[in-house]
PDB file of C-alpha atoms in Angstrom:
ATOM      1  CA  MET A  15     -20.604  -2.377  -4.191  1.00  0.00           C
ATOM      2  CA  ILE A  16     -22.682  -4.808  -2.125  1.00  0.00           C
ATOM      3  CA  TYR A  17     -21.602  -5.281   1.508  1.00  0.00           C
ATOM      4  CA  THR A  18     -22.088  -8.527   3.389  1.00  0.00           C
ATOM      5  CA  ASN A  19     -21.985  -8.889   7.163  1.00  0.00           C
ATOM      6  CA  ASN A  20     -21.063 -12.527   7.655  1.00  0.00           C
ATOM      7  CA  THR A  21     -19.747 -12.030  11.188  1.00  0.00           C
ATOM      8  CA  LYS A  22     -22.847 -10.131  12.366  1.00  0.00           C
ATOM      9  CA  ILE A  23     -21.086  -6.875  13.229  1.00  0.00           C
ATOM     10  CA  PRO A  24     -23.537  -4.637  15.169  1.00  0.00           C
ATOM     11  CA  LEU A  25     -25.244  -1.847  13.261  1.00  0.00           C
ATOM     12  CA  SER A  26     -23.360   0.867  15.181  1.00  0.00           C
ATOM     13  CA  MET A  27     -20.089  -0.412  13.673  1.00  0.00           C
ATOM     14  CA  ALA A  28     -21.585  -1.713  10.441  1.00  0.00           C
ATOM     15  CA  VAL A  29     -22.660   1.763   9.316  1.00  0.00           C
ATOM     16  CA  PHE A  30     -19.117   3.054   9.982  1.00  0.00           C
ATOM     17  CA  LEU A  31     -17.557   0.214   7.968  1.00  0.00           C
ATOM     18  CA  ALA A  32     -20.038   0.551   5.098  1.00  0.00           C
ATOM     19  CA  THR A  33     -19.319   4.271   4.647  1.00  0.00           C
ATOM     20  CA  ASP A  34     -16.756   5.013   1.953  1.00  0.00           C
ATOM     21  CA  HIS A  35     -15.202   8.491   2.098  1.00  0.00           C
ATOM     22  CA  TYR A  36     -12.960   8.067  -0.935  1.00  0.00           C
ATOM     23  CA  ASP A  37     -13.660  10.669  -3.593  1.00  0.00           C
ATOM     24  CA  TYR A  38     -13.806   8.572  -6.752  1.00  0.00           C
ATOM     25  CA  ILE A  39     -13.465  10.549  -9.971  1.00  0.00           C
ATOM     26  CA  PRO A  40     -14.598   8.678 -13.129  1.00  0.00           C
ATOM     27  CA  GLY A  41     -12.311   8.664 -16.129  1.00  0.00           C
ATOM     28  CA  THR A  42      -9.120   9.404 -14.228  1.00  0.00           C
ATOM     29  CA  PHE A  43      -5.988   7.671 -13.006  1.00  0.00           C
ATOM     30  CA  SER A  44      -5.247   8.416  -9.371  1.00  0.00           C
ATOM     31  CA  ALA A  45      -1.699   8.098  -8.066  1.00  0.00           C
ATOM     32  CA  THR A  46      -2.643   4.933  -6.182  1.00  0.00           C
ATOM     33  CA  LYS A  47      -4.518   3.494  -9.169  1.00  0.00           C
ATOM     34  CA  LEU A  48      -1.465   3.869 -11.416  1.00  0.00           C
ATOM     35  CA  LEU A  49       0.495   1.618  -9.057  1.00  0.00           C
ATOM     36  CA  LYS A  50      -1.951  -1.274  -9.227  1.00  0.00           C
ATOM     37  CA  PRO A  51      -1.242  -4.367 -11.376  1.00  0.00           C
ATOM     38  CA  ILE A  52      -2.321  -3.944 -14.972  1.00  0.00           C
ATOM     39  CA  ARG A  53      -4.640  -6.981 -14.710  1.00  0.00           C
ATOM     40  CA  GLN A  54      -6.455  -5.403 -11.787  1.00  0.00           C
ATOM     41  CA  LEU A  55      -6.799  -2.073 -13.588  1.00  0.00           C
ATOM     42  CA  ILE A  56      -8.355  -3.649 -16.661  1.00  0.00           C
ATOM     43  CA  LEU A  57     -10.429  -6.472 -15.184  1.00  0.00           C
ATOM     44  CA  THR A  58     -11.999  -4.642 -12.223  1.00  0.00           C
ATOM     45  CA  PRO A  59     -14.448  -2.564 -14.341  1.00  0.00           C
ATOM     46  CA  ARG A  60     -15.512  -5.782 -16.098  1.00  0.00           C
ATOM     47  CA  VAL A  61     -16.781  -7.418 -12.890  1.00  0.00           C
ATOM     48  CA  PRO A  62     -20.614  -7.613 -13.045  1.00  0.00           C
ATOM     49  CA  PRO A  63     -22.326  -5.444 -10.394  1.00  0.00           C
ATOM     50  CA  GLU A  64     -23.859  -8.471  -8.679  1.00  0.00           C
ATOM     51  CA  LEU A  65     -20.355  -9.885  -8.074  1.00  0.00           C
ATOM     52  CA  GLN A  66     -18.941  -6.669  -6.628  1.00  0.00           C
ATOM     53  CA  THR A  67     -19.144  -7.607  -2.959  1.00  0.00           C
ATOM     54  CA  ALA A  68     -17.080  -7.074   0.184  1.00  0.00           C
ATOM     55  CA  ASP A  69     -17.569  -8.308   3.720  1.00  0.00           C
ATOM     56  CA  LEU A  70     -17.552  -5.666   6.450  1.00  0.00           C
ATOM     57  CA  GLU A  71     -14.921  -7.487   8.491  1.00  0.00           C
ATOM     58  CA  ASP A  72     -12.458  -7.152   5.598  1.00  0.00           C
ATOM     59  CA  LEU A  73     -12.913  -3.358   5.630  1.00  0.00           C
ATOM     60  CA  VAL A  74     -11.771  -2.775   9.218  1.00  0.00           C
ATOM     61  CA  ALA A  75      -8.130  -1.966   8.395  1.00  0.00           C
ATOM     62  CA  SER A  76      -9.064   0.382   5.556  1.00  0.00           C
ATOM     63  CA  ARG A  77     -11.639   2.280   7.612  1.00  0.00           C
ATOM     64  CA  MET A  78      -9.194   2.590  10.530  1.00  0.00           C
ATOM     65  CA  GLY A  79      -6.710   4.175   8.142  1.00  0.00           C
ATOM     66  CA  THR A  80      -9.335   6.616   6.896  1.00  0.00           C
ATOM     67  CA  ALA A  81     -10.293   7.523  10.466  1.00  0.00           C
ATOM     68  CA  ILE A  82      -6.650   8.216  11.373  1.00  0.00           C
ATOM     69  CA  HIS A  83      -6.255  10.475   8.336  1.00  0.00           C
ATOM     70  CA  SER A  84      -9.423  12.351   9.238  1.00  0.00           C
ATOM     71  CA  GLY A  85      -8.224  12.789  12.828  1.00  0.00           C
ATOM     72  CA  ILE A  86      -4.871  14.197  11.730  1.00  0.00           C
ATOM     73  CA  GLU A  87      -6.553  16.573   9.299  1.00  0.00           C
ATOM     74  CA  LEU A  88      -8.885  17.770  12.069  1.00  0.00           C
ATOM     75  CA  ALA A  89      -5.950  18.272  14.425  1.00  0.00           C
ATOM     76  CA  TRP A  90      -4.323  20.603  11.884  1.00  0.00           C
ATOM     77  CA  SER A  91      -7.425  22.753  11.443  1.00  0.00           C
ATOM     78  CA  PRO A  92      -6.800  26.466  12.240  1.00  0.00           C
ATOM     79  CA  GLU A  93      -8.815  26.277  15.450  1.00  0.00           C
ATOM     80  CA  ASN A  94      -6.907  23.230  16.772  1.00  0.00           C
ATOM     81  CA  PHE A  95      -3.256  23.196  15.797  1.00  0.00           C
ATOM     82  CA  PRO A  96      -2.229  26.436  17.609  1.00  0.00           C
ATOM     83  CA  LYS A  97      -3.411  25.055  20.967  1.00  0.00           C
ATOM     84  CA  ALA A  98      -1.677  21.724  20.340  1.00  0.00           C
ATOM     85  CA  MET A  99       1.608  23.382  19.357  1.00  0.00           C
ATOM     86  CA  GLU A 100       1.435  25.594  22.445  1.00  0.00           C
ATOM     87  CA  LYS A 101       1.086  22.473  24.631  1.00  0.00           C
ATOM     88  CA  LEU A 102       4.138  21.056  22.846  1.00  0.00           C
ATOM     89  CA  GLY A 103       6.175  24.065  23.912  1.00  0.00           C
ATOM     90  CA  TYR A 104       6.346  26.084  20.700  1.00  0.00           C
ATOM     91  CA  SER A 105       6.457  29.845  21.004  1.00  0.00           C
ATOM     92  CA  PRO A 106       3.499  32.048  20.007  1.00  0.00           C
ATOM     93  CA  ASP A 107       5.696  33.782  17.418  1.00  0.00           C
ATOM     94  CA  LEU A 108       6.543  30.518  15.669  1.00  0.00           C
ATOM     95  CA  ILE A 109       2.941  29.251  15.858  1.00  0.00           C
ATOM     96  CA  ALA A 110       1.752  32.461  14.211  1.00  0.00           C
ATOM     97  CA  LYS A 111       4.014  31.742  11.218  1.00  0.00           C
ATOM     98  CA  VAL A 112       2.327  28.407  10.464  1.00  0.00           C
ATOM     99  CA  LYS A 113      -0.218  28.799   7.666  1.00  0.00           C
ATOM    100  CA  VAL A 114      -2.447  25.836   6.727  1.00  0.00           C
ATOM    101  CA  ASN A 115      -3.403  25.525   3.033  1.00  0.00           C
ATOM    102  CA  PRO A 116      -2.543  29.167   2.296  1.00  0.00           C
ATOM    103  CA  LYS A 117      -3.047  30.859  -1.046  1.00  0.00           C
ATOM    104  CA  PRO A 118       0.265  32.004  -2.591  1.00  0.00           C
ATOM    105  CA  TRP A 119      -0.549  35.678  -2.023  1.00  0.00           C
ATOM    106  CA  GLU A 120      -1.267  35.043   1.661  1.00  0.00           C
ATOM    107  CA  LEU A 121       2.308  33.998   2.469  1.00  0.00           C
ATOM    108  CA  LYS A 122       4.787  36.461   3.895  1.00  0.00           C
ATOM    109  CA  ALA A 123       8.540  36.128   4.381  1.00  0.00           C
ATOM    110  CA  GLY A 124       9.248  33.745   7.251  1.00  0.00           C
ATOM    111  CA  ASP A 125       5.881  31.976   7.106  1.00  0.00           C
ATOM    112  CA  ILE A 126       5.807  28.171   7.393  1.00  0.00           C
ATOM    113  CA  PRO A 127       3.291  26.747   4.893  1.00  0.00           C
ATOM    114  CA  VAL A 128       1.497  23.503   5.699  1.00  0.00           C
ATOM    115  CA  TYR A 129      -0.673  21.857   3.065  1.00  0.00           C
ATOM    116  CA  MET A 130      -3.093  18.987   3.677  1.00  0.00           C
ATOM    117  CA  GLU A 131      -5.391  16.815   1.563  1.00  0.00           C
ATOM    118  CA  ILE A 132      -5.124  18.894  -1.594  1.00  0.00           C
ATOM    119  CA  ARG A 133      -6.153  17.158  -4.818  1.00  0.00           C
ATOM    120  CA  SER A 134      -4.331  18.125  -8.020  1.00  0.00           C
ATOM    121  CA  GLU A 135      -4.421  16.851 -11.586  1.00  0.00           C
ATOM    122  CA  LYS A 136      -2.565  16.846 -14.894  1.00  0.00           C
ATOM    123  CA  GLU A 137      -3.583  15.663 -18.346  1.00  0.00           C
ATOM    124  CA  VAL A 138      -1.365  12.941 -19.844  1.00  0.00           C
ATOM    125  CA  MET A 139      -2.019  11.123 -23.119  1.00  0.00           C
ATOM    126  CA  GLY A 140      -5.698  12.037 -23.046  1.00  0.00           C
ATOM    127  CA  TYR A 141      -6.245  10.987 -19.418  1.00  0.00           C
ATOM    128  CA  ARG A 142      -6.464  12.982 -16.222  1.00  0.00           C
ATOM    129  CA  VAL A 143      -3.950  11.906 -13.590  1.00  0.00           C
ATOM    130  CA  THR A 144      -4.955  12.956 -10.082  1.00  0.00           C
ATOM    131  CA  GLY A 145      -3.585  12.701  -6.570  1.00  0.00           C
ATOM    132  CA  LYS A 146      -4.371  13.950  -3.074  1.00  0.00           C
ATOM    133  CA  PHE A 147      -1.402  14.001  -0.717  1.00  0.00           C
ATOM    134  CA  ASP A 148      -1.652  13.745   3.074  1.00  0.00           C
ATOM    135  CA  PHE A 149       0.680  16.445   4.384  1.00  0.00           C
ATOM    136  CA  VAL A 150       3.356  18.862   3.167  1.00  0.00           C
ATOM    137  CA  GLY A 151       5.301  20.913   5.682  1.00  0.00           C
ATOM    138  CA  ASN A 152       7.717  23.566   4.434  1.00  0.00           C
ATOM    139  CA  GLY A 153       8.079  21.779   1.075  1.00  0.00           C
ATOM    140  CA  ALA A 154       8.556  18.237   2.434  1.00  0.00           C
ATOM    141  CA  LEU A 155       5.968  15.541   1.674  1.00  0.00           C
ATOM    142  CA  GLU A 156       4.721  13.250   4.438  1.00  0.00           C
ATOM    143  CA  ASP A 157       2.278  10.360   4.198  1.00  0.00           C
ATOM    144  CA  PHE A 158       0.494   8.573   7.049  1.00  0.00           C
ATOM    145  CA  LYS A 159       0.206   4.795   6.950  1.00  0.00           C
ATOM    146  CA  SER A 160      -1.520   2.557   9.482  1.00  0.00           C
ATOM    147  CA  THR A 161      -0.065  -0.893   8.943  1.00  0.00           C
ATOM    148  CA  SER A 162       1.244  -4.049  10.562  1.00  0.00           C
ATOM    149  CA  THR A 163       4.747  -4.295  11.979  1.00  0.00           C
ATOM    150  CA  PHE A 164       5.392  -7.216   9.606  1.00  0.00           C
ATOM    151  CA  SER A 165       4.640  -5.086   6.556  1.00  0.00           C
ATOM    152  CA  TYR A 166       6.998  -2.378   7.843  1.00  0.00           C
ATOM    153  CA  MET A 167       9.822  -4.825   8.574  1.00  0.00           C
ATOM    154  CA  LYS A 168       9.454  -6.678   5.274  1.00  0.00           C
ATOM    155  CA  GLY A 169       9.512  -3.421   3.277  1.00  0.00           C
ATOM    156  CA  SER A 170       7.434  -4.932   0.484  1.00  0.00           C
ATOM    157  CA  LYS A 171       5.639  -1.634  -0.172  1.00  0.00           C
ATOM    158  CA  ASP A 172       8.697   0.631  -0.118  1.00  0.00           C
ATOM    159  CA  LEU A 173       8.863   1.015  -3.901  1.00  0.00           C
ATOM    160  CA  ASP A 174       5.146   1.830  -4.079  1.00  0.00           C
ATOM    161  CA  TYR A 175       5.530   4.450  -1.367  1.00  0.00           C
ATOM    162  CA  ALA A 176       8.369   6.150  -3.266  1.00  0.00           C
ATOM    163  CA  LEU A 177       6.468   6.025  -6.579  1.00  0.00           C
ATOM    164  CA  GLN A 178       3.279   7.385  -5.028  1.00  0.00           C
ATOM    165  CA  GLY A 179       5.219  10.210  -3.398  1.00  0.00           C
ATOM    166  CA  SER A 180       6.990  10.950  -6.683  1.00  0.00           C
ATOM    167  CA  ILE A 181       3.641  11.307  -8.461  1.00  0.00           C
ATOM    168  CA  TYR A 182       2.412  13.692  -5.759  1.00  0.00           C
ATOM    169  CA  ARG A 183       5.513  15.850  -6.230  1.00  0.00           C
ATOM    170  CA  TRP A 184       5.127  15.714 -10.018  1.00  0.00           C
ATOM    171  CA  LEU A 185       1.543  16.943  -9.601  1.00  0.00           C
ATOM    172  CA  ASN A 186       2.493  19.676  -7.115  1.00  0.00           C
ATOM    173  CA  PRO A 187       6.066  20.850  -7.851  1.00  0.00           C
ATOM    174  CA  ASP A 188       5.362  24.326  -6.452  1.00  0.00           C
ATOM    175  CA  ILE A 189       4.221  22.903  -3.105  1.00  0.00           C
ATOM    176  CA  ILE A 190       6.427  19.798  -2.779  1.00  0.00           C
ATOM    177  CA  THR A 191       9.927  21.142  -3.286  1.00  0.00           C
ATOM    178  CA  LYS A 192      12.033  18.541  -1.412  1.00  0.00           C
ATOM    179  CA  ASP A 193      13.143  15.355  -3.200  1.00  0.00           C
ATOM    180  CA  VAL A 194      12.897  13.160  -0.083  1.00  0.00           C
ATOM    181  CA  MET A 195       9.573  12.183   1.518  1.00  0.00           C
ATOM    182  CA  SER A 196       8.709  10.662   4.888  1.00  0.00           C
ATOM    183  CA  ILE A 197       6.215   7.955   5.731  1.00  0.00           C
ATOM    184  CA  GLN A 198       4.796   8.220   9.249  1.00  0.00           C
ATOM    185  CA  PHE A 199       3.903   4.653  10.220  1.00  0.00           C
ATOM    186  CA  ILE A 200       1.272   3.933  12.859  1.00  0.00           C
ATOM    187  CA  PHE A 201       1.359   0.255  13.795  1.00  0.00           C
ATOM    188  CA  THR A 202      -1.874  -1.629  14.364  1.00  0.00           C
ATOM    189  CA  ASP A 203      -0.266  -4.621  16.117  1.00  0.00           C
ATOM    190  CA  TRP A 204       2.766  -3.190  17.964  1.00  0.00           C
ATOM    191  CA  GLN A 205       3.920  -5.127  21.049  1.00  0.00           C
ATOM    192  CA  ARG A 206       6.316  -3.752  23.642  1.00  0.00           C
ATOM    193  CA  ALA A 207       7.683  -7.221  24.454  1.00  0.00           C
ATOM    194  CA  GLN A 208       8.623  -7.757  20.794  1.00  0.00           C
ATOM    195  CA  ALA A 209      10.392  -4.405  20.695  1.00  0.00           C
ATOM    196  CA  ARG A 210      12.482  -5.333  23.737  1.00  0.00           C
ATOM    197  CA  ALA A 211      13.394  -8.756  22.358  1.00  0.00           C
ATOM    198  CA  ASN A 212      14.089  -7.872  18.715  1.00  0.00           C
ATOM    199  CA  PRO A 213      16.225  -4.852  17.716  1.00  0.00           C
ATOM    200  CA  ASN A 214      14.892  -5.106  14.150  1.00  0.00           C
ATOM    201  CA  TYR A 215      11.313  -4.765  15.361  1.00  0.00           C
ATOM    202  CA  PRO A 216       9.893  -1.187  15.450  1.00  0.00           C
ATOM    203  CA  GLN A 217      10.935   0.267  18.779  1.00  0.00           C
ATOM    204  CA  ARG A 218       7.926   2.618  19.004  1.00  0.00           C
ATOM    205  CA  LYS A 219       4.247   2.528  18.114  1.00  0.00           C
ATOM    206  CA  THR A 220       5.024   5.061  15.393  1.00  0.00           C
ATOM    207  CA  GLU A 221       8.104   5.216  13.194  1.00  0.00           C
ATOM    208  CA  THR A 222       9.361   7.489  10.424  1.00  0.00           C
ATOM    209  CA  LYS A 223      10.978   6.172   7.268  1.00  0.00           C
ATOM    210  CA  ARG A 224      12.387   8.339   4.477  1.00  0.00           C
ATOM    211  CA  TYR A 225      12.321   7.646   0.755  1.00  0.00           C
ATOM    212  CA  GLN A 226      14.147   9.199  -2.179  1.00  0.00           C
ATOM    213  CA  LEU A 227      11.744  10.499  -4.826  1.00  0.00           C
ATOM    214  CA  LEU A 228      12.177  10.158  -8.581  1.00  0.00           C
ATOM    215  CA  SER A 229      13.036  13.223 -10.597  1.00  0.00           C
ATOM    216  CA  LEU A 230      10.129  15.037 -12.236  1.00  0.00           C
ATOM    217  CA  GLU A 231      11.332  13.791 -15.642  1.00  0.00           C
ATOM    218  CA  ASP A 232      11.522  10.135 -14.550  1.00  0.00           C
ATOM    219  CA  THR A 233       8.118  10.402 -12.904  1.00  0.00           C
ATOM    220  CA  GLN A 234       6.641  11.737 -16.149  1.00  0.00           C
ATOM    221  CA  LYS A 235       8.124   8.735 -17.990  1.00  0.00           C
ATOM    222  CA  TYR A 236       6.731   6.343 -15.388  1.00  0.00           C
ATOM    223  CA  VAL A 237       3.219   7.801 -15.656  1.00  0.00           C
ATOM    224  CA  GLU A 238       3.315   7.722 -19.450  1.00  0.00           C
ATOM    225  CA  GLY A 239       4.563   4.128 -19.387  1.00  0.00           C
ATOM    226  CA  ARG A 240       1.732   2.965 -17.123  1.00  0.00           C
ATOM    227  CA  ILE A 241      -0.904   4.689 -19.255  1.00  0.00           C
ATOM    228  CA  ALA A 242       0.617   3.247 -22.447  1.00  0.00           C
ATOM    229  CA  LEU A 243       0.434  -0.246 -20.916  1.00  0.00           C
ATOM    230  CA  TYR A 244      -3.203   0.316 -20.009  1.00  0.00           C
ATOM    231  CA  GLU A 245      -3.982   1.547 -23.535  1.00  0.00           C
ATOM    232  CA  LYS A 246      -2.323  -1.531 -25.035  1.00  0.00           C
ATOM    233  CA  TYR A 247      -4.364  -4.058 -23.065  1.00  0.00           C
ATOM    234  CA  LYS A 248      -7.602  -2.289 -22.101  1.00  0.00           C
ATOM    235  CA  GLN A 249      -9.622  -4.193 -24.740  1.00  0.00           C
ATOM    236  CA  ALA A 250      -7.637  -7.444 -24.513  1.00  0.00           C
ATOM    237  CA  LYS A 251      -9.065 -10.787 -23.470  1.00  0.00           C
ATOM    238  CA  ASP A 252      -8.224 -11.979 -19.968  1.00  0.00           C
ATOM    239  CA  GLU A 253      -5.692 -14.542 -21.224  1.00  0.00           C
ATOM    240  CA  ASP A 254      -3.862 -11.877 -23.234  1.00  0.00           C
ATOM    241  CA  ILE A 255      -3.392  -9.437 -20.334  1.00  0.00           C
ATOM    242  CA  PRO A 256       0.021  -9.783 -18.595  1.00  0.00           C
ATOM    243  CA  GLU A 257      -0.215 -11.886 -15.455  1.00  0.00           C
ATOM    244  CA  CYS A 258       0.506 -10.380 -12.066  1.00  0.00           C
ATOM    245  CA  THR A 259       4.088 -10.875 -10.952  1.00  0.00           C
ATOM    246  CA  ASP A 260       5.096 -12.683  -7.778  1.00  0.00           C
ATOM    247  CA  GLU A 261       5.692  -9.291  -6.180  1.00  0.00           C
ATOM    248  CA  GLU A 262       2.230  -8.070  -7.173  1.00  0.00           C
ATOM    249  CA  LEU A 263       0.743 -11.332  -5.900  1.00  0.00           C
ATOM    250  CA  TRP A 264       2.486 -10.912  -2.510  1.00  0.00           C
ATOM    251  CA  ARG A 265       3.899 -14.400  -2.926  1.00  0.00           C
ATOM    252  CA  ASP A 266       5.648 -15.841   0.106  1.00  0.00           C
ATOM    253  CA  ALA A 267       9.323 -16.680  -0.210  1.00  0.00           C
ATOM    254  CA  PRO A 268       9.925 -20.178  -1.669  1.00  0.00           C
ATOM    255  CA  VAL A 269      10.694 -22.999   0.737  1.00  0.00           C
ATOM    256  CA  TRP A 270      12.469 -26.305   0.184  1.00  0.00           C
ATOM    257  CA  LYS A 271      11.124 -28.821   2.680  1.00  0.00           C
ATOM    258  CA  TYR A 272      13.293 -31.782   3.653  1.00  0.00           C
ATOM    259  CA  TYR A 273      11.555 -34.947   4.801  1.00  0.00           C
ATOM    260  CA  LYS A 274      14.012 -37.487   6.235  1.00  0.00           C
ATOM    261  CA  ASN A 275      11.242 -40.075   6.341  1.00  0.00           C
ATOM    262  CA  PRO A 276       9.070 -39.796   3.199  1.00  0.00           C
ATOM    263  CA  ALA A 277       6.653 -42.276   4.722  1.00  0.00           C
ATOM    264  CA  ASN A 278       5.651 -39.539   7.184  1.00  0.00           C
ATOM    265  CA  MET A 279       4.896 -36.294   5.357  1.00  0.00           C
ATOM    266  CA  THR A 280       2.840 -34.653   8.098  1.00  0.00           C
ATOM    267  CA  ARG A 281       5.754 -32.452   9.153  1.00  0.00           C
ATOM    268  CA  SER A 282       9.051 -31.658   7.448  1.00  0.00           C
ATOM    269  CA  THR A 283      12.319 -32.432   9.184  1.00  0.00           C
ATOM    270  CA  LYS A 284      13.705 -29.005   8.261  1.00  0.00           C
ATOM    271  CA  ASN A 285      12.849 -26.143   5.922  1.00  0.00           C
ATOM    272  CA  PHE A 286      15.443 -24.342   3.798  1.00  0.00           C
ATOM    273  CA  ASP A 287      15.441 -20.992   2.022  1.00  0.00           C
ATOM    274  CA  THR A 288      17.532 -22.234  -0.918  1.00  0.00           C
ATOM    275  CA  GLU A 289      17.625 -25.382  -3.022  1.00  0.00           C
ATOM    276  CA  ALA A 290      21.373 -25.779  -2.475  1.00  0.00           C
ATOM    277  CA  GLU A 291      21.015 -25.836   1.312  1.00  0.00           C
ATOM    278  CA  ALA A 292      18.231 -28.410   1.132  1.00  0.00           C
ATOM    279  CA  TYR A 293      20.129 -30.807  -1.107  1.00  0.00           C
ATOM    280  CA  LYS A 294      23.300 -30.422   0.942  1.00  0.00           C
ATOM    281  CA  ARG A 295      21.338 -31.621   3.975  1.00  0.00           C
ATOM    282  CA  LEU A 296      19.966 -34.495   1.901  1.00  0.00           C
ATOM    283  CA  ALA A 297      23.519 -35.472   0.897  1.00  0.00           C
ATOM    284  CA  ASP A 298      24.785 -35.134   4.465  1.00  0.00           C
ATOM    285  CA  ASP A 299      22.098 -37.629   5.518  1.00  0.00           C
ATOM    286  CA  GLY A 300      23.241 -40.128   2.915  1.00  0.00           C
ATOM    287  CA  ASN A 301      20.603 -39.161   0.354  1.00  0.00           C
ATOM    288  CA  VAL A 302      17.939 -40.623   2.589  1.00  0.00           C
ATOM    289  CA  GLY A 303      14.709 -38.701   2.332  1.00  0.00           C
ATOM    290  CA  MET A 304      12.934 -36.315  -0.030  1.00  0.00           C
ATOM    291  CA  ILE A 305      12.973 -32.611  -0.943  1.00  0.00           C
ATOM    292  CA  VAL A 306       9.649 -30.908  -1.715  1.00  0.00           C
ATOM    293  CA  HIS A 307       9.748 -27.448  -3.276  1.00  0.00           C
ATOM    294  CA  ASN A 308       6.993 -25.046  -2.206  1.00  0.00           C
ATOM    295  CA  PRO A 309       7.144 -21.913  -4.427  1.00  0.00           C
ATOM    296  CA  GLY A 310       5.201 -19.899  -1.860  1.00  0.00           C
ATOM    297  CA  GLN A 311       1.566 -19.054  -1.346  1.00  0.00           C
ATOM    298  CA  VAL A 312       0.085 -15.879  -2.850  1.00  0.00           C
ATOM    299  CA  LYS A 313      -2.037 -13.506  -0.797  1.00  0.00           C
ATOM    300  CA  ALA A 314      -2.933 -10.433  -2.874  1.00  0.00           C
ATOM    301  CA  CYS A 315      -5.740 -12.128  -4.818  1.00  0.00           C
ATOM    302  CA  ALA A 316      -7.924 -12.232  -1.727  1.00  0.00           C
ATOM    303  CA  TYR A 317      -7.978  -8.410  -1.684  1.00  0.00           C
ATOM    304  CA  CYS A 318      -8.299  -7.830  -5.430  1.00  0.00           C
ATOM    305  CA  PRO A 319     -11.647  -6.485  -6.719  1.00  0.00           C
ATOM    306  CA  ALA A 320     -11.102  -8.406  -9.982  1.00  0.00           C
ATOM    307  CA  PHE A 321     -11.066 -11.710  -8.057  1.00  0.00           C
ATOM    308  CA  PRO A 322     -14.477 -12.975  -9.284  1.00  0.00           C
ATOM    309  CA  ILE A 323     -13.495 -13.044 -12.978  1.00  0.00           C
ATOM    310  CA  CYS A 324      -9.680 -13.356 -13.030  1.00  0.00           C
ATOM    311  CA  LYS A 325      -8.437 -16.502 -14.803  1.00  0.00           C
ATOM    312  CA  GLN A 326      -4.943 -16.239 -13.305  1.00  0.00           C
ATOM    313  CA  LYS A 327      -6.573 -16.556  -9.896  1.00  0.00           C
ATOM    314  CA  ASP A 328      -8.341 -19.714 -11.049  1.00  0.00           C
ATOM    315  CA  GLU A 329      -5.067 -21.284 -12.128  1.00  0.00           C
ATOM    316  CA  LEU A 330      -3.381 -20.353  -8.845  1.00  0.00           C
ATOM    317  CA  ILE A 331      -6.176 -22.091  -6.963  1.00  0.00           C
ATOM    318  CA  ARG A 332      -5.884 -25.198  -9.149  1.00  0.00           C
ATOM    319  CA  SER A 333      -2.116 -25.332  -8.615  1.00  0.00           C
ATOM    320  CA  GLY A 334      -2.466 -25.009  -4.850  1.00  0.00           C
ATOM    321  CA  HIS A 335      -0.644 -21.667  -4.689  1.00  0.00           C
ATOM    322  CA  LEU A 336      -3.757 -19.773  -3.579  1.00  0.00           C
ATOM    323  CA  GLU A 337      -5.958 -20.939  -0.739  1.00  0.00           C
ATOM    324  CA  VAL A 338      -9.513 -19.597  -0.533  1.00  0.00           C
TER     325      VAL A 338
END
């Protein structure tokens, strides 16, 4: 990967942003990799090295997330968590029962096991499937996500969160014994004024959301299905690989724009979420005007490592659905 620094970020920050802590393992499917669109999975390794670039400014959110994970892991180290729990009012007896990343033979009756950042793997259809969860306390999986309030409210990643958690449980059934997981959200753009004005807005800078996990059997079927899809298309030409869906493209909701005066198209008179509503307004105004359907802009392509060579991206640009 070649990093650019188009916004002239100072070296002190540039080194931080250019450092990748992710432990890539060749020849494997990670839990997060399995969730990616099939086009991205297949096309990304085909991108020539000279086209594999990223600008430092685009890495800020990712590196912030990594830093938060590292901070939480450090806080739960054996030399730190007892002092923190004591400050939170927990008794010495209870604190002594908490064991971080214990071996099975180290646990005694009444102990409270906590597991963090453990990587596990299974072999499926000739591939190694791996995953490293964030946190498991007393059998319950938790994941930490730093994200925008909009992403949380829209819920567009909820299915991915549940699938990722299901794969972690499938990889670690002896450690993750509960069938419900929690996501601990840390918001990067939270505003107190918005929380006061909008009851649907997150009311705190951090929120917890729970997700039902798939059964171990259904998770096995999901993993096998994703690998089978990869096997089917891994040698296919670009045009023969299934296109990314609107959901995978993060396409905005469609809009029907009503222009009462078609001679002035600089600003629509009113926007509608459905075609029926738009044409009702047109009829109410005596069929004077024009309806323009905007199917919604796509956003995911800008973050896709297969962007340089993807032909679907080229068509989206030509059609005006992707702005670059």
